[in-house]
CSV table of C-alpha atoms in Angstrom, one decimal:
chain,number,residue,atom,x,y,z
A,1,UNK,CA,-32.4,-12.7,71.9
A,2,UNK,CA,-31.8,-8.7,70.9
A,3,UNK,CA,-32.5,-7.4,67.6
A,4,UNK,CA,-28.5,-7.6,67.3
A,5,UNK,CA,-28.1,-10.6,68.3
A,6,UNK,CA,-31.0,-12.2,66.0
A,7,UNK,CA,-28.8,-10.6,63.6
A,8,UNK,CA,-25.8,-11.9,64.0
A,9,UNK,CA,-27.5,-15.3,63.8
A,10,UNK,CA,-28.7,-14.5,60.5
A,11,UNK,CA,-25.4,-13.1,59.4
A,12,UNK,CA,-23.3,-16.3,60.2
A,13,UNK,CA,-25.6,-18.5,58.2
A,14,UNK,CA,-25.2,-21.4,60.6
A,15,UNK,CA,-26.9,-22.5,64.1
A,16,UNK,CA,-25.3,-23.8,67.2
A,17,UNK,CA,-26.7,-27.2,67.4
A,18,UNK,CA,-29.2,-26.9,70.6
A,19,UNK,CA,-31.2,-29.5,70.2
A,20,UNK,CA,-31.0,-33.1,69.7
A,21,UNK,CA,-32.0,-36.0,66.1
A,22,UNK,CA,-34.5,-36.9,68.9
A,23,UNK,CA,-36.3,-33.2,69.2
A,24,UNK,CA,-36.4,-33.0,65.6
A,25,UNK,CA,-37.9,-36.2,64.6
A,26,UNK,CA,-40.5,-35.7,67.3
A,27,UNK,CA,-41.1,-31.8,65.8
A,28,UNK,CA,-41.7,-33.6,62.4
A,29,UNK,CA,-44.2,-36.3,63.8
A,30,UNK,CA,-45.8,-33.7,65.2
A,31,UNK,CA,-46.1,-31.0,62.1
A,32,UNK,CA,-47.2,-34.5,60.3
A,33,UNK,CA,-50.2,-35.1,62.6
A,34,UNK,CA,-51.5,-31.6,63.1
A,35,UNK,CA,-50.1,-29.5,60.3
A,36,UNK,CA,-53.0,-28.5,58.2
A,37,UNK,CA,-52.6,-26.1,55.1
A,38,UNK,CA,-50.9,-28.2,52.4
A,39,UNK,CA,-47.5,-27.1,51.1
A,40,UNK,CA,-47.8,-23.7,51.4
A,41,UNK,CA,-48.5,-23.5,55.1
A,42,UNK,CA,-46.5,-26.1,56.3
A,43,UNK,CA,-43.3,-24.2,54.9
A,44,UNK,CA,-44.7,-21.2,56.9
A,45,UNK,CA,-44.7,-23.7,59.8
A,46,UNK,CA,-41.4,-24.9,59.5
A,47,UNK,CA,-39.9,-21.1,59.4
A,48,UNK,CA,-42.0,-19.7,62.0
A,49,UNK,CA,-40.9,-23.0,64.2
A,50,UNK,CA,-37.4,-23.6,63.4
A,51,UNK,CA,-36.2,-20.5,62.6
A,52,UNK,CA,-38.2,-17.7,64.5
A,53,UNK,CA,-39.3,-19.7,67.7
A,54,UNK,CA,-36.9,-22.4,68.4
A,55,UNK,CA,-33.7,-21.3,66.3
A,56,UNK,CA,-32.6,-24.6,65.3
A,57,UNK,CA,-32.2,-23.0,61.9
A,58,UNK,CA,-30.7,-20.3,60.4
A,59,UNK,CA,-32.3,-18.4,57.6
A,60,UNK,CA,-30.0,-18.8,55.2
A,61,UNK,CA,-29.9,-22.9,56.0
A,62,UNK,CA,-34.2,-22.2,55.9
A,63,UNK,CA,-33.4,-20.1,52.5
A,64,UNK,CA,-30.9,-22.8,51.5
A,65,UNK,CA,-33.9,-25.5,51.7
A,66,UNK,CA,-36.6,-23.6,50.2
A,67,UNK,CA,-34.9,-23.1,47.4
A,68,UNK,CA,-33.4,-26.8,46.8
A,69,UNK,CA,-37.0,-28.1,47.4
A,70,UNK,CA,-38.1,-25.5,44.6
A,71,UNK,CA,-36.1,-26.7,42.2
A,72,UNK,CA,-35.9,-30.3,42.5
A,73,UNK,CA,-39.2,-32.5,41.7
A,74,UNK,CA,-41.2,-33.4,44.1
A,75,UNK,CA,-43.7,-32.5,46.9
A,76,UNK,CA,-42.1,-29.3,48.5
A,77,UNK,CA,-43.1,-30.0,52.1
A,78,UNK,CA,-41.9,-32.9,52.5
A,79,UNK,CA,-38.1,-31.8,50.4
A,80,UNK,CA,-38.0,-28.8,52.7
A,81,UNK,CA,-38.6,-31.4,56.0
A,82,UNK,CA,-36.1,-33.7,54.5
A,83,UNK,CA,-33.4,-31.1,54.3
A,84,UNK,CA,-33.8,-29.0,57.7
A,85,UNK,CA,-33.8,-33.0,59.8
A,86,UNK,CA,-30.6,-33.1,57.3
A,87,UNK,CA,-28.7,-29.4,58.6
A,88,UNK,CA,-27.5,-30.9,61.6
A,89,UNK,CA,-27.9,-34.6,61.3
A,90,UNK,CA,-27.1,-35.8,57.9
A,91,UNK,CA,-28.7,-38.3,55.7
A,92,UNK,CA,-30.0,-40.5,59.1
A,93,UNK,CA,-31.5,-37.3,60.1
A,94,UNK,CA,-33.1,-37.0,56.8
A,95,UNK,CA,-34.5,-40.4,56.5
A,96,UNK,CA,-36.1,-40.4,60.4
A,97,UNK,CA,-37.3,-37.1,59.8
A,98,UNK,CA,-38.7,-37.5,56.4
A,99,UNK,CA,-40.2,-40.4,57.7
A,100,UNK,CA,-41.4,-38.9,61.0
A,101,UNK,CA,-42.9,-36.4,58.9
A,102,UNK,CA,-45.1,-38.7,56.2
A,103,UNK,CA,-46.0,-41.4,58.2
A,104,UNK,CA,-49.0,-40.1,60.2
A,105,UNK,CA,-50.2,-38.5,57.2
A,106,UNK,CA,-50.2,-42.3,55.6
A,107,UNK,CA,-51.8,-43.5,58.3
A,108,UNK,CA,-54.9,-41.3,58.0
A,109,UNK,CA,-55.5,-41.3,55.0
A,110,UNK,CA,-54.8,-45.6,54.7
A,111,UNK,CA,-58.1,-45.5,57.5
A,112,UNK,CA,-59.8,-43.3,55.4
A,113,UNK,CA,-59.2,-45.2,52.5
A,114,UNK,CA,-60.7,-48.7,54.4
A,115,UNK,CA,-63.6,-47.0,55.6
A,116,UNK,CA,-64.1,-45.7,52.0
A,117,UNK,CA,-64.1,-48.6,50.1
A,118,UNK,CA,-66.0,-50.3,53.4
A,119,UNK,CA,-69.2,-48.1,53.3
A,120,UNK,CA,-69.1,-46.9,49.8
A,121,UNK,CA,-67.7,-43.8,49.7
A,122,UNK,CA,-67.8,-40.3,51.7
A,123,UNK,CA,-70.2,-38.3,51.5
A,124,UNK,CA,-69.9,-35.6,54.2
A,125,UNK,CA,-66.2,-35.3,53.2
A,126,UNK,CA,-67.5,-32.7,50.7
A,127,UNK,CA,-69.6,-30.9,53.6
A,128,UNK,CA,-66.3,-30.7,55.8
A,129,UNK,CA,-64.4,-29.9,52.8
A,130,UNK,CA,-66.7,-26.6,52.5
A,131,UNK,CA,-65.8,-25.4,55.5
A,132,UNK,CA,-61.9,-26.5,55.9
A,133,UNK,CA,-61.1,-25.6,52.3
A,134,UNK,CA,-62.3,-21.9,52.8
A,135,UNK,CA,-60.1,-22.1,56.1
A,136,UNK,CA,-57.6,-23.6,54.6
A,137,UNK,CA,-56.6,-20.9,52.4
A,138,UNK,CA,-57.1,-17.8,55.2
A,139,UNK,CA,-54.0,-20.7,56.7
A,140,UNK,CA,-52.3,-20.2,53.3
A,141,UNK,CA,-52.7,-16.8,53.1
A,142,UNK,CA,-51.1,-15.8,56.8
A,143,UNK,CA,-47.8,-18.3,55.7
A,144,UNK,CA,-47.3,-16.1,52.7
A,145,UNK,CA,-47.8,-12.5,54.0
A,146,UNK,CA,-45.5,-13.3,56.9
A,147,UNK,CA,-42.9,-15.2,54.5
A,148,UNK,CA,-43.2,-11.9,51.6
A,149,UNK,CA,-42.7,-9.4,55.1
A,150,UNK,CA,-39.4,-11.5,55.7
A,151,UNK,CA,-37.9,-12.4,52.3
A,152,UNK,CA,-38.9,-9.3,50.0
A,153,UNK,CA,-36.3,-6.3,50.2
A,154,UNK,CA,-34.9,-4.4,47.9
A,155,UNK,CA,-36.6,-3.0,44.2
A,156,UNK,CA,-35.1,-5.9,42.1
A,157,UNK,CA,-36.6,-8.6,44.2
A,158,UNK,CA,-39.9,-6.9,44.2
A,159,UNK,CA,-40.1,-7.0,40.9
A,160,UNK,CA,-39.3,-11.0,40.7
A,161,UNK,CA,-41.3,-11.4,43.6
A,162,UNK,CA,-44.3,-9.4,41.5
A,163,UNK,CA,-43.4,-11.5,38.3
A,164,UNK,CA,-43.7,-14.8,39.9
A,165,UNK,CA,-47.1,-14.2,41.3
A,166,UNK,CA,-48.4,-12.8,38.4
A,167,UNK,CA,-47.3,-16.3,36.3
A,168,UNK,CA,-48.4,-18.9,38.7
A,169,UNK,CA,-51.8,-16.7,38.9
A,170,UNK,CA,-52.1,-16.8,35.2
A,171,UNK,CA,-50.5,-20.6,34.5
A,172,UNK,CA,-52.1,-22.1,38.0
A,173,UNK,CA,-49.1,-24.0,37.9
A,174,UNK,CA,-45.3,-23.5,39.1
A,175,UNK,CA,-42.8,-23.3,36.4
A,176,UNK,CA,-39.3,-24.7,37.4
A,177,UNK,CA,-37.9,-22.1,34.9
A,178,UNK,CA,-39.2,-19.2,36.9
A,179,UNK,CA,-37.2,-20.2,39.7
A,180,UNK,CA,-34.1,-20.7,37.8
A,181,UNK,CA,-34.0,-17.6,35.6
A,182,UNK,CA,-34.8,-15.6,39.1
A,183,UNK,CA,-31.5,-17.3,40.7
A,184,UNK,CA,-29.0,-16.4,37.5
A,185,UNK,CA,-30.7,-12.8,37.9
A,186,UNK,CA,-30.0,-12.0,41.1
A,187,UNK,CA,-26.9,-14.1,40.9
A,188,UNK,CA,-25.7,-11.5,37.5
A,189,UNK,CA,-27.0,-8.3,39.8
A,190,UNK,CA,-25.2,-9.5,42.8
A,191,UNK,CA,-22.0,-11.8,42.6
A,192,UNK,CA,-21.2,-11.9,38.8
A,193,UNK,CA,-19.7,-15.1,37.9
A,194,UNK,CA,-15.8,-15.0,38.0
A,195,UNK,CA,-15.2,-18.6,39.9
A,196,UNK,CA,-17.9,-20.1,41.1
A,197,UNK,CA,-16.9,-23.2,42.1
A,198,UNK,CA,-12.9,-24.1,42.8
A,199,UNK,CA,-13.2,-27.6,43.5
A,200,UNK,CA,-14.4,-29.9,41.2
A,201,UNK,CA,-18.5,-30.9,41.2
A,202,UNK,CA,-18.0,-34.0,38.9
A,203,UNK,CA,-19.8,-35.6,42.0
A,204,UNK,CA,-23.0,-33.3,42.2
A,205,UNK,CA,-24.4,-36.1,39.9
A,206,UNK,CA,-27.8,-37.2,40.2
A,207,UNK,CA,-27.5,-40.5,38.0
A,208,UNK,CA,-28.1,-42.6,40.8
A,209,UNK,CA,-32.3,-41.3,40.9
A,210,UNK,CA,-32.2,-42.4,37.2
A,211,UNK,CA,-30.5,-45.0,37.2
A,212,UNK,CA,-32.9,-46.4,39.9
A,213,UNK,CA,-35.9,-44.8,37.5
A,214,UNK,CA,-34.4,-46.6,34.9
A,215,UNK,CA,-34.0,-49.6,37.0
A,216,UNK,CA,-37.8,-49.7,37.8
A,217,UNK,CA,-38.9,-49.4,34.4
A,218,UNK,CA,-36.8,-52.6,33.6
A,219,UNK,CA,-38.4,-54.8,36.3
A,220,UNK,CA,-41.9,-53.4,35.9
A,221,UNK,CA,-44.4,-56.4,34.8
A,222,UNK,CA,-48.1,-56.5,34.4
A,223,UNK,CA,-48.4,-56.7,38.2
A,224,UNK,CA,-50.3,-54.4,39.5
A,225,UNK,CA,-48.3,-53.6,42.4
A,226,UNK,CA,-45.4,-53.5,39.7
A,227,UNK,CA,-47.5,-50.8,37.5
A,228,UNK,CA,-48.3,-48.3,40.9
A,229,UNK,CA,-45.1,-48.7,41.9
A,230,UNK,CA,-43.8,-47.5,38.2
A,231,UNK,CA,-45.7,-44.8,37.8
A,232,UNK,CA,-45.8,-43.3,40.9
A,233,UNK,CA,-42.1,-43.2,41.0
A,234,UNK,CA,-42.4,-41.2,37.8
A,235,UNK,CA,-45.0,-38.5,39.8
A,236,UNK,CA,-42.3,-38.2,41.9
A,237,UNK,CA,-39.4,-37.6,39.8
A,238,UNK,CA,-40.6,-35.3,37.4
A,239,UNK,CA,-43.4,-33.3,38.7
A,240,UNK,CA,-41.9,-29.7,39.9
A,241,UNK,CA,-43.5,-27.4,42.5
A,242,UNK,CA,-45.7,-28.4,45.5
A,243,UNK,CA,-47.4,-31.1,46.2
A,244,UNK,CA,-50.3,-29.5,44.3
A,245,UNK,CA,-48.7,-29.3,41.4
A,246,UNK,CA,-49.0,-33.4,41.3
A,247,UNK,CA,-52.4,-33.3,41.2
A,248,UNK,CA,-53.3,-33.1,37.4
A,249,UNK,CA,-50.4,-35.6,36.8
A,250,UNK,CA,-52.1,-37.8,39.0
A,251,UNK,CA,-55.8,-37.3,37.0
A,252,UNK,CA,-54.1,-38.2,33.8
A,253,UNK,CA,-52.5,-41.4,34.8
A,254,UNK,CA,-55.1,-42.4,37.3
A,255,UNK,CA,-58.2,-41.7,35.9
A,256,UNK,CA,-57.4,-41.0,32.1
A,257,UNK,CA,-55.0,-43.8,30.9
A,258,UNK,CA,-55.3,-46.7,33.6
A,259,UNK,CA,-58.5,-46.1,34.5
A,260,UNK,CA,-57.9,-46.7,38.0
A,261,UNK,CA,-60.4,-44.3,39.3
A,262,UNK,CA,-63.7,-42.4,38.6
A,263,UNK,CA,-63.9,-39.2,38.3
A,264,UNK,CA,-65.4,-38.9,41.7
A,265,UNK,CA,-63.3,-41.0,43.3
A,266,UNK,CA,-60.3,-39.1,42.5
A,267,UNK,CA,-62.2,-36.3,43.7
A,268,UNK,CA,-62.9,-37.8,46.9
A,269,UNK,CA,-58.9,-38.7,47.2
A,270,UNK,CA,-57.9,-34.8,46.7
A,271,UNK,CA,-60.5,-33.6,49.2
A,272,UNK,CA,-58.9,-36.7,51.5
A,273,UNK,CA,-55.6,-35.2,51.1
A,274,UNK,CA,-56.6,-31.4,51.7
A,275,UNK,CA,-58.6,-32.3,54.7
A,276,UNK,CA,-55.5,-34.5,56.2
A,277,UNK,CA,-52.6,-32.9,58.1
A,278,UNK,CA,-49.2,-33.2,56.4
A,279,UNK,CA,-48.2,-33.5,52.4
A,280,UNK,CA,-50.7,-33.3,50.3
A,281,UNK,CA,-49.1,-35.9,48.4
A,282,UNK,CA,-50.2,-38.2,50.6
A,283,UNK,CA,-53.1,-38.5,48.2
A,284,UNK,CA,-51.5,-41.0,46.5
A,285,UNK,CA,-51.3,-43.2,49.7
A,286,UNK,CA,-55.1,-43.1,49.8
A,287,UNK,CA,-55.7,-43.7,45.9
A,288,UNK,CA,-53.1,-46.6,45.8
A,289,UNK,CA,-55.4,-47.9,49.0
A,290,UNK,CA,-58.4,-47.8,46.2
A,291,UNK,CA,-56.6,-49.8,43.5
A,292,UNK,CA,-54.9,-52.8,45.4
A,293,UNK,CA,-55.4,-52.1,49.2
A,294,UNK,CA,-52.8,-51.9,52.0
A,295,UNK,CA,-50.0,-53.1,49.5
A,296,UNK,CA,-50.7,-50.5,47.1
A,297,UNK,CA,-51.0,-48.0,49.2
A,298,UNK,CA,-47.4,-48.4,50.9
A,299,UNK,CA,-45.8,-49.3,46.9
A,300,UNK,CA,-47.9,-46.1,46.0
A,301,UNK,CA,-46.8,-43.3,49.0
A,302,UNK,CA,-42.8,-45.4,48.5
A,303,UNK,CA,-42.8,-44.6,45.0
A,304,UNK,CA,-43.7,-41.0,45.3
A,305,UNK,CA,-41.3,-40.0,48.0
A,306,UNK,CA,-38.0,-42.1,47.6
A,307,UNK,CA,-37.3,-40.0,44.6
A,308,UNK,CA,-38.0,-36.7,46.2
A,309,UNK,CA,-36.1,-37.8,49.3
A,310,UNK,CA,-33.4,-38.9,46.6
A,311,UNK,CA,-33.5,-35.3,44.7
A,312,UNK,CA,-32.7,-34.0,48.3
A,313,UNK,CA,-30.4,-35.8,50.1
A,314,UNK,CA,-27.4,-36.0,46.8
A,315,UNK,CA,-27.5,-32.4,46.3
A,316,UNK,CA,-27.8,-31.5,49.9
A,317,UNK,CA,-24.1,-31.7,50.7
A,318,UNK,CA,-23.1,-29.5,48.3
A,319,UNK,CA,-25.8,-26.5,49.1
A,320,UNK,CA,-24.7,-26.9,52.4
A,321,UNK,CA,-20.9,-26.4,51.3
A,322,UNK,CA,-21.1,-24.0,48.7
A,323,UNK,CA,-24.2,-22.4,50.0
A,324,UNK,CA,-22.1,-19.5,51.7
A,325,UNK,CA,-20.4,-18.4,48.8
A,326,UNK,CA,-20.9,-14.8,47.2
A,327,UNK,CA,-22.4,-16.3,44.1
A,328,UNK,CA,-24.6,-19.5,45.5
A,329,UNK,CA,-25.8,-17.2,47.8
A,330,UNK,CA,-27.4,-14.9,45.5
A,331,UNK,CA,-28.6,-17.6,42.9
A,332,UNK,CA,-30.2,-19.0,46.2
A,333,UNK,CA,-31.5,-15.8,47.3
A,334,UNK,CA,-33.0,-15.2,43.8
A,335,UNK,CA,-34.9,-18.9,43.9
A,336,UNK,CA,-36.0,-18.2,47.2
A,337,UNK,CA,-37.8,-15.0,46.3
A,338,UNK,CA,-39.8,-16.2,43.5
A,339,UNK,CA,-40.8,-19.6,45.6
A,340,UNK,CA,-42.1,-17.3,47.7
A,341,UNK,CA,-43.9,-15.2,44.8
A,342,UNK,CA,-45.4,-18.5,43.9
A,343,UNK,CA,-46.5,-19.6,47.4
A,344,UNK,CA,-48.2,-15.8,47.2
A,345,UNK,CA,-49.8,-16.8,43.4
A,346,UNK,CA,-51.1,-20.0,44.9
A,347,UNK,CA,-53.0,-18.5,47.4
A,348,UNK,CA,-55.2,-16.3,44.9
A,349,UNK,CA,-54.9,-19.9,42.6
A,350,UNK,CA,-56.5,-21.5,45.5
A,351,UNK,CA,-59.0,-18.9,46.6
A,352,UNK,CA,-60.9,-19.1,43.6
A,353,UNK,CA,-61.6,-22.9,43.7
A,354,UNK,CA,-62.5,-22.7,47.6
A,355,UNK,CA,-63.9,-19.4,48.1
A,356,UNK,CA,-66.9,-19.7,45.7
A,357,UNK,CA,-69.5,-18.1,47.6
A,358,UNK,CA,-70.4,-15.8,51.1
A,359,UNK,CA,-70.0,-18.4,53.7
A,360,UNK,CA,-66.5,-19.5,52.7
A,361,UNK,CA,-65.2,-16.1,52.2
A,362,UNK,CA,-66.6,-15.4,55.5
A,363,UNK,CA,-65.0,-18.4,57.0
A,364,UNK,CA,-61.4,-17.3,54.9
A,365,UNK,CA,-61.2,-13.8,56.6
A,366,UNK,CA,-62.7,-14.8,59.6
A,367,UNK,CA,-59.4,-17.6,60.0
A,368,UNK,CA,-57.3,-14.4,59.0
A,369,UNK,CA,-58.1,-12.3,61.3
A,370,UNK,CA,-58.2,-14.4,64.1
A,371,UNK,CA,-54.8,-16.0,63.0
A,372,UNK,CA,-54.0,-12.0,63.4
A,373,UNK,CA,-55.2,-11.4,66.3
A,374,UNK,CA,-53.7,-14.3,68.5
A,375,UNK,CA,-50.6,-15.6,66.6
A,376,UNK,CA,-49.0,-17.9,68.4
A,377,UNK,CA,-51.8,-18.7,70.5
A,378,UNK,CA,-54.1,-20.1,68.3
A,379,UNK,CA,-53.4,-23.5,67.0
A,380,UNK,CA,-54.4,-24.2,63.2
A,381,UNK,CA,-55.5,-27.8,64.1
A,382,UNK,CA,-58.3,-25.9,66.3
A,383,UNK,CA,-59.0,-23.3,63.5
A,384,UNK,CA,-59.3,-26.3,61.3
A,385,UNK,CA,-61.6,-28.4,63.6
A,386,UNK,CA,-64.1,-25.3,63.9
A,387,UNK,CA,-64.2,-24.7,60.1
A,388,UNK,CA,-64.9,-28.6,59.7
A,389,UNK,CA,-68.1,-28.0,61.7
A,390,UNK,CA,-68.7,-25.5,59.6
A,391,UNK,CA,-68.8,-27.1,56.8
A,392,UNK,CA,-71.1,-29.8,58.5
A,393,UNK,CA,-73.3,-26.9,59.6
A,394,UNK,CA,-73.8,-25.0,56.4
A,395,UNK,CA,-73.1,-27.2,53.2
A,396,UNK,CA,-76.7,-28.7,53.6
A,397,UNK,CA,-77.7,-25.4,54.3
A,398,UNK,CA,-76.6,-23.7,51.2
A,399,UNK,CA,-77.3,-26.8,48.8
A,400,UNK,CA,-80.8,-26.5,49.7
């Protein structure tokens, strides 16, 4: 496609539909088995798939996603997946892609989990972890320079952009109110509010998610099942940013209050969840595996991604029926370049928990530049595999 016609793409906001539910749901099974990173990179993924390469997806239906998945709760991967199988397919689209997208993931981590509890642990997970966390982030890093290179234009969204990073650097968390105060800015600078909406948007209601919160907090018992269920619907609902961000609610629950955990096992189900392909969520799969098995490690990954699959699907019609207007547009447009500032925050957030000595910075810029050099020709899962040598290779090493 020309330069002008790639921008008359962009311009329309909307995709011919050239490819089938099938394609899609097949594209999401496959980003859940091999698409290593966490969050941040598998966004990258998505855009540099769906958007760049195989056109399924417009940016503004991309910038349309990002932005709903940065301001809803829940794991932002996994939101984003759940809307673009939505574009062009609606809700069934949604639910066979979300669930294309999780369930390898699950299944990983639910064999990890057996052979965990099986032979007492894992001990060369921290050893692999070495290597594929400093790879990891030179992963993370590519995503965000080639999402800043395409989203950030202009002086006032540099200065958001610039903003953003600096508070998820200084917080190490994602602030829900960063992304909304960015939208109403660029929303005030671009469209000023004269009509927003003509129709009425009594419907945009989200009552249904807490009614069915409210629901499960009714039936919950002391069942165990009943109490993983309950509280993992509640790390769904109200924990904003990516799937990261889920992490230190999970530690307070898990290990503080129920006492579910140890401290190293909970560990041991992060480093599970970083070294998996797919949401890192998916964590929750693996520690509900620890607590009461195979149940509660389906009643644990269900109640931590109905609700976010709920937060996405009820507001989804309306983003994509207002989403073209003057004002949504710039509101989304404002959202979308501070998710982007905190994807970029993240990376430095992450760097200095993984990159903590030579090797692993060696093994960060070494995955940059060869992610530079061959672009589309060098699959992550292969980067990944090499680093988890690595790790294999030099974590005694350096322990010593």
């Amino acid at each position: 496609m020309s330069k002008s016609g790639l921008e008359d793409h962009q311009d329309t906001g909307t995709t011919k539909i050239n490819y089938s539910l099938w394609d899609m749901v097949l594209y999401m099974l496959k980003l859940g088995t091999i698409g290593f990173g966490g969050p941040i990179a598998l966004v990258g993924y998505m855009h540099r798939d769906l958007v760049e390469q195989k056109k399924w997806i417009s940016e503004s239906e991309y910038a349309e996603g990002l932005a709903l998945a940065q301001l809803a709760p829940g794991p932002l991967a996994a939101q984003l997946g759940i809307y673009l199988s939505y574009v062009h397919y609606g809700i069934l689209g949604a639910t066979i892609g979300g669930i294309a997208f999780t369930l390898p993931s699950f299944l990983i981590v639910v064999t990890l989990g057996w052979i965990y509890t099986q032979y007492g642990g894992i001990s060369w997970m921290q050893a692999v972890f070495y290597g594929v966390g400093a790879c990891v982030i030179g992963i993370i890093a590519n995503s965000a320079y080639k999402l800043t290179q395409k989203m950030i234009k202009g002086k006032l969204v540099w200065i958001i952009y610039l903003i953003s990073i600096s508070i998820t650097v200084i917080t190490e968390s994602e602030i829900i109110w960063t992304f909304l105060l960015a939208g109403i800015l660029v929303w005030f600078a671009e469209a000023p509010p004269k009509n927003w909406f003509k129709g009425s948007t009594k419907s945009l209601s989200i009552t249904p998610l807490f009614f069915l919160t409210q629901t499960t907090a009714t039936i919950a018992h002391k069942g165990i099942l009943w109490k993983i269920l309950l509280y993992f619907s509640q790390a769904g609902a109200f924990v904003f940013g990516s799937g990261l961000a889920i992490v230190p609610f999970l530690y307070g629950g898990v290990v503080k209050d129920f006492q579910w955990l140890t401290d190293k096992q909970f560990v041991d189900a992060v480093a599970v969840a970083m070294i998996t392909p797919g949401p890192v969520v998916i964590t929750t799969g693996f520690i509900g595996f620890l607590v009461a098995g195979f149940s509660g490690s389906v009643v644990a990954a269900l109640g931590t991604f109905i609700p976010c699959y709920l937060f996405t699907i009820l507001p989804a019609p309306y983003f994509k029926k207002y989403g073209k207007q003057p004002a949504i547009a710039a509101f989304v447009k404002g959202v979308t370049v501070a998710a982007t500032g905190a994807i970029t925050g993240a990376v430095i957030v992450l760097g200095r928990r993984s990159l903590i000595d030579i090797p692993t910075i060696a093994i960060a810029l070494v995955s940059v530049a060869l992610l530079w050099k061959f672009k589309k020709k060098l699959p992550e899962p292969v980067l990944v595999l090499a680093a988890a040598i690595l790790g294999l290779i030099l974590y005694p090493l350096v322990q010593s």
